[in-house]
Amino acid sequence: MTKVEHYIQTLGNSADLLTKRQTSIYFEKLSNTFPFLTIMQINWRKVLIKKSTRHIEEIKKWLQEMNINEHQVVLFWKRATKAVSVDLAQALLFFQQTADLTEEAFIYCPSVDYVIEYFKDGKMMIGLAAR
C-alpha cells in the first residue's frame, strides 16, 4: 500500500474516492483557476488574496473572515492519480493528526475557488481566486 492509499484509508467513510476522470476534471479546474509553477506548486506571488500559516485554526479563522461557508472540498496529493471529496473539517483534522505526511497536497473548493496548499514542512498557503 502506498502512502497516499494509506492516507485515503485513514480518511475512512468520510471521504468519497473520485475516479481518475473526476480527479482530472477537478485538477484541470484548479490549474485553470490558480497560476502554477512548473514544479506542481501554485505561484503564490500571483495570488492576490492569500495567507501563509502553519496553524489549522488560522485557516478556519481566515475562511470566516472571508465569509466562506462552503466546506465540501477535493483533496489532491501531488503525486497521486486519484483524489477524494471530503468535508473541509475532516481534511484539516487529517492534516492535524497525521504527523508523518510526506506528500504535499492541495485542498480545493471548486464551488468557491479557494485552495489550500500543504507543504511537507507543515507550512500551508490558502488563497482565493480573483473574481
Backbone as numpy.savetxt, mean C-alpha at the origin, in Angstrom:
# Nx Ny Nz CAx CAy CAz Cx Cy Cz
7.02 -22.27 0.65 6.18 -21.09 0.65 7.07 -19.84 0.65
6.77 -18.91 -0.27 7.54 -17.67 -0.33 7.12 -16.76 0.81
7.94 -15.73 1.05 7.59 -14.76 2.10 6.26 -14.09 1.81
6.03 -13.72 0.54 4.78 -13.06 0.17 3.60 -13.99 0.40
3.73 -15.26 0.04 2.65 -16.21 0.30 2.38 -16.31 1.80
3.45 -16.29 2.59 3.30 -16.31 4.05 2.57 -15.06 4.53
2.92 -13.90 3.98 2.25 -12.65 4.36 0.77 -12.72 4.03
0.45 -13.22 2.85 -0.96 -13.33 2.44 -1.70 -14.27 3.39
-1.07 -15.37 3.74 -1.67 -16.32 4.68 -1.88 -15.67 6.05
-0.93 -14.83 6.47 -1.02 -14.14 7.75 -2.24 -13.21 7.80
-2.57 -12.59 6.68 -3.73 -11.71 6.63 -5.03 -12.50 6.80
-5.00 -13.77 6.43 -6.13 -14.67 6.67 -7.39 -14.31 5.91
-8.52 -14.61 6.52 -9.83 -14.44 5.90 -10.21 -12.99 5.65
-9.47 -12.07 6.25 -9.81 -10.66 6.09 -9.40 -10.13 4.72
-8.60 -10.90 4.00 -8.08 -10.44 2.71 -8.61 -11.32 1.58
-8.94 -10.69 0.47 -9.35 -11.41 -0.72 -8.19 -11.42 -1.70
-7.70 -12.60 -2.01 -6.61 -12.74 -2.97 -7.12 -12.38 -4.36
-6.45 -11.46 -5.02 -6.83 -11.04 -6.36 -6.14 -11.93 -7.40
-6.75 -12.06 -8.54 -6.13 -12.80 -9.63 -4.98 -11.98 -10.19
-4.16 -12.62 -11.01 -3.07 -11.89 -11.67 -3.63 -10.77 -12.54
-4.74 -11.03 -13.20 -5.36 -10.01 -14.07 -5.85 -8.83 -13.24
-6.55 -9.10 -12.14 -7.04 -8.02 -11.27 -5.86 -7.22 -10.71
-4.83 -7.95 -10.28 -3.63 -7.30 -9.75 -3.02 -6.37 -10.79
-2.93 -6.86 -12.01 -2.37 -6.07 -13.10 -3.19 -4.80 -13.37
-4.51 -4.93 -13.35 -5.38 -3.78 -13.58 -5.19 -2.73 -12.49
-5.17 -3.16 -11.23 -5.00 -2.20 -10.13 -3.60 -1.59 -10.15
-2.58 -2.39 -10.47 -1.24 -1.82 -10.50 -1.09 -0.82 -11.64
-1.73 -1.10 -12.76 -1.70 -0.15 -13.87 -2.36 1.17 -13.47
-3.48 1.09 -12.75 -4.15 2.30 -12.27 -3.23 3.07 -11.31
-2.58 2.35 -10.41 -1.65 2.98 -9.48 -0.52 3.67 -10.23
0.08 2.98 -11.19 1.22 3.55 -11.90 0.82 4.66 -12.87
-0.45 4.71 -13.26 -0.93 5.82 -14.09 -1.31 7.03 -13.24
-1.53 6.79 -11.95 -1.95 7.86 -11.05 -0.77 8.53 -10.36
0.25 7.75 -10.04 1.42 8.27 -9.33 2.67 8.10 -10.20
3.60 9.07 -10.13 4.82 8.97 -10.93 5.78 7.94 -10.33
6.29 7.06 -11.16 7.21 6.03 -10.69 8.62 6.26 -11.20
9.58 5.86 -10.39 10.97 5.79 -10.80 11.16 4.43 -11.47
12.25 4.23 -12.13 12.49 2.95 -12.80 12.75 1.81 -11.81
12.98 2.11 -10.56 13.30 1.08 -9.57 12.08 0.65 -8.75
10.89 0.75 -9.33 9.65 0.34 -8.67 9.38 1.09 -7.37
9.70 2.36 -7.37 9.36 3.23 -6.25 8.66 4.45 -6.80
7.79 5.00 -5.99 7.11 6.23 -6.38 8.11 7.38 -6.30
8.05 8.26 -7.26 8.89 9.45 -7.26 8.20 10.48 -6.38
8.50 10.43 -5.10 7.80 11.26 -4.12 8.08 12.75 -4.30
9.14 13.10 -4.98 9.42 14.53 -5.24 8.32 15.15 -6.11
7.64 14.32 -6.89 6.61 14.81 -7.80 5.20 14.69 -7.23
5.07 14.19 -6.01 3.77 14.08 -5.35 3.62 15.29 -4.43
2.62 16.12 -4.69 2.48 17.37 -3.94 1.91 17.17 -2.54
0.94 16.28 -2.38 0.29 16.06 -1.09 0.82 14.75 -0.53
1.70 14.85 0.49 2.38 13.65 0.99 2.85 13.85 2.43
3.22 12.72 3.03 3.76 12.73 4.39 4.69 11.53 4.53
5.79 11.74 5.22 6.73 10.67 5.54 6.60 10.35 7.02
6.60 9.05 7.34 6.47 8.66 8.74 7.02 7.26 8.97
7.17 6.92 10.21 7.51 5.56 10.62 6.43 5.01 11.55
5.36 5.78 11.73 4.34 5.43 12.72 2.96 5.28 12.08
2.35 4.15 12.33 1.02 3.84 11.80 -0.01 4.88 12.26
0.09 5.31 13.50 -0.88 6.28 14.03 -0.84 7.59 13.25
0.33 7.99 12.77 0.42 9.21 11.97 -0.29 9.06 10.63
-0.27 7.87 10.08 -1.01 7.63 8.83 -2.50 7.77 9.08
-2.98 7.17 10.15 -4.41 7.27 10.48 -4.81 8.73 10.70
-3.98 9.47 11.42 -4.26 10.89 11.68 -4.26 11.69 10.38
-3.30 11.44 9.50 -3.21 12.15 8.22 -4.45 11.90 7.38
-4.92 10.66 7.34 -6.13 10.34 6.58 -7.34 11.09 7.15
-7.43 11.16 8.46 -8.52 11.92 9.09 -8.43 13.40 8.74
-7.24 13.97 8.81 -7.04 15.38 8.47 -7.40 15.67 7.02
-7.19 14.69 6.15 -7.51 14.84 4.73 -8.97 14.49 4.43
-9.74 14.19 5.47 -11.14 13.78 5.34 -11.32 12.57 4.42
-10.43 11.61 4.55 -10.50 10.38 3.76 -11.08 9.29 4.64
-12.23 8.78 4.21 -12.92 7.76 4.98 -13.00 6.42 4.27
-12.49 6.35 3.06 -12.51 5.10 2.29 -11.31 4.25 2.69
-11.59 3.05 3.13 -10.52 2.23 3.66 -10.39 0.86 3.01
-11.11 0.62 1.92 -10.89 -0.64 1.18 -9.71 -0.40 0.25
-8.65 -1.17 0.45 -7.40 -0.94 -0.27 -6.91 -2.22 -0.95
-5.96 -2.03 -1.83 -5.28 -3.14 -2.48 -3.84 -3.12 -1.98
-3.38 -4.25 -1.49 -2.04 -4.39 -0.95 -1.18 -5.15 -1.96
-0.14 -4.47 -2.46 0.79 -5.05 -3.42 2.15 -5.22 -2.75
2.79 -6.35 -2.99 4.20 -6.48 -2.66 4.96 -6.27 -3.95
6.04 -5.57 -3.89 6.73 -5.14 -5.11 7.23 -6.28 -5.98
7.52 -7.42 -5.41 8.05 -8.52 -6.20 7.01 -9.63 -6.42
5.77 -9.40 -6.07 4.74 -10.43 -6.19 3.87 -10.20 -7.42
3.30 -11.28 -7.91 2.42 -11.17 -9.08 0.96 -11.11 -8.68
0.68 -11.32 -7.40 -0.70 -11.22 -6.92 -0.78 -10.25 -5.75
-1.93 -9.60 -5.65 -2.18 -8.65 -4.57 -3.41 -9.11 -3.80
-3.73 -8.39 -2.73 -4.93 -8.70 -1.96 -5.75 -7.44 -1.77
-7.04 -7.63 -1.70 -7.96 -6.55 -1.34 -8.26 -6.74 0.14
-8.10 -5.67 0.89 -8.22 -5.77 2.35 -8.62 -4.42 2.92
-9.13 -4.41 4.12 -9.45 -3.17 4.82 -8.14 -2.52 5.29
-8.06 -1.20 5.20 -6.84 -0.48 5.57 -6.41 -0.81 7.00
-7.35 -0.86 7.92 -6.99 -1.14 9.32 -6.28 -2.48 9.43
-6.75 -3.48 8.69 -6.12 -4.80 8.72 -4.73 -4.75 8.08
-4.60 -4.01 6.99 -3.30 -3.88 6.32 -2.29 -3.19 7.25
-2.71 -2.13 7.90 -1.80 -1.41 8.81 -1.44 -2.26 10.02
-2.41 -3.00 10.55 -2.14 -3.90 11.66 -1.12 -4.97 11.25
-1.26 -5.47 10.04 -0.31 -6.44 9.51 1.11 -5.88 9.52
1.29 -4.65 9.03 2.62 -4.05 9.00 3.14 -3.79 10.41
2.25 -3.44 11.31 2.64 -3.16 12.69 3.10 -4.44 13.39
2.46 -5.56 13.08 2.73 -6.81 13.79 3.79 -7.68 13.13
4.12 -7.41 11.88 5.06 -8.26 11.16 6.43 -7.60 11.17
7.25 -8.04 12.09 8.56 -7.41 12.27 9.57 -7.85 11.22
9.34 -9.00 10.58 10.35 -9.53 9.66 10.07 -9.20 8.19
9.40 -8.10 7.95 9.09 -7.76 6.56 10.36 -7.47 5.77
10.50 -8.20 4.70 11.66 -7.98 3.84 11.22 -7.54 2.45
9.94 -7.47 2.25 9.41 -7.06 0.95 8.80 -5.67 1.07
9.18 -4.79 0.19 8.56 -3.48 0.15 7.17 -3.63 -0.44
6.29 -2.71 -0.10 4.89 -2.87 -0.50 4.23 -1.53 -0.75
3.09 -1.62 -1.45 2.21 -0.47 -1.65 0.84 -0.82 -1.09
0.22 0.14 -0.44 -1.18 0.04 -0.06 -1.87 1.14 -0.87
-2.77 0.73 -1.76 -3.38 1.67 -2.69 -4.89 1.64 -2.56
-5.48 2.82 -2.47 -6.93 2.95 -2.45 -7.38 3.49 -3.80
-7.91 2.62 -4.68 -8.26 3.06 -6.03 -9.45 4.00 -6.09
-10.32 3.98 -5.09 -11.50 4.86 -5.16 -11.18 6.29 -4.78
-10.13 6.50 -3.99 -9.76 7.85 -3.55 -8.42 8.27 -4.13
-7.64 7.33 -4.61 -6.30 7.58 -5.15 -5.32 8.10 -4.10
-5.25 7.37 -2.98 -4.14 7.59 -2.07 -3.31 6.31 -2.05
-2.03 6.48 -1.73 -1.13 5.34 -1.69 -0.21 5.48 -0.49
0.14 4.33 0.07 1.14 4.26 1.13 2.23 3.34 0.60
3.45 3.83 0.59 4.57 3.00 0.18 5.35 2.62 1.43
5.51 1.32 1.63 6.23 0.80 2.79 7.61 0.34 2.34
8.65 0.82 3.04 10.03 0.47 2.72 10.56 -0.51 3.77
11.54 -1.32 3.37 12.10 -2.35 4.25 12.62 -1.80 5.57
13.07 -0.55 5.58 13.63 0.03 6.80 12.56 0.54 7.76
11.28 0.33 7.41 10.18 0.74 8.29 9.62 2.11 7.96
10.25 2.85 7.07 9.75 4.15 6.66 8.51 3.96 5.79
7.57 4.86 5.91 6.38 4.86 5.07 6.15 6.25 4.50
5.72 6.29 3.26 5.32 7.53 2.61 3.85 7.36 2.26
3.06 8.39 2.54 1.65 8.37 2.14 1.42 9.59 1.28
0.65 9.41 0.23 0.39 10.53 -0.66 -0.98 10.43 -1.31
-1.45 11.57 -1.73 -2.76 11.70 -2.37 -2.53 12.27 -3.76
-3.17 11.64 -4.74 -3.02 12.11 -6.12 -3.68 13.48 -6.27
-3.04 14.33 -7.06 -3.61 15.65 -7.36 -4.84 15.46 -8.23
-5.86 16.24 -7.98 -7.10 16.13 -8.76 -7.33 17.41 -9.49
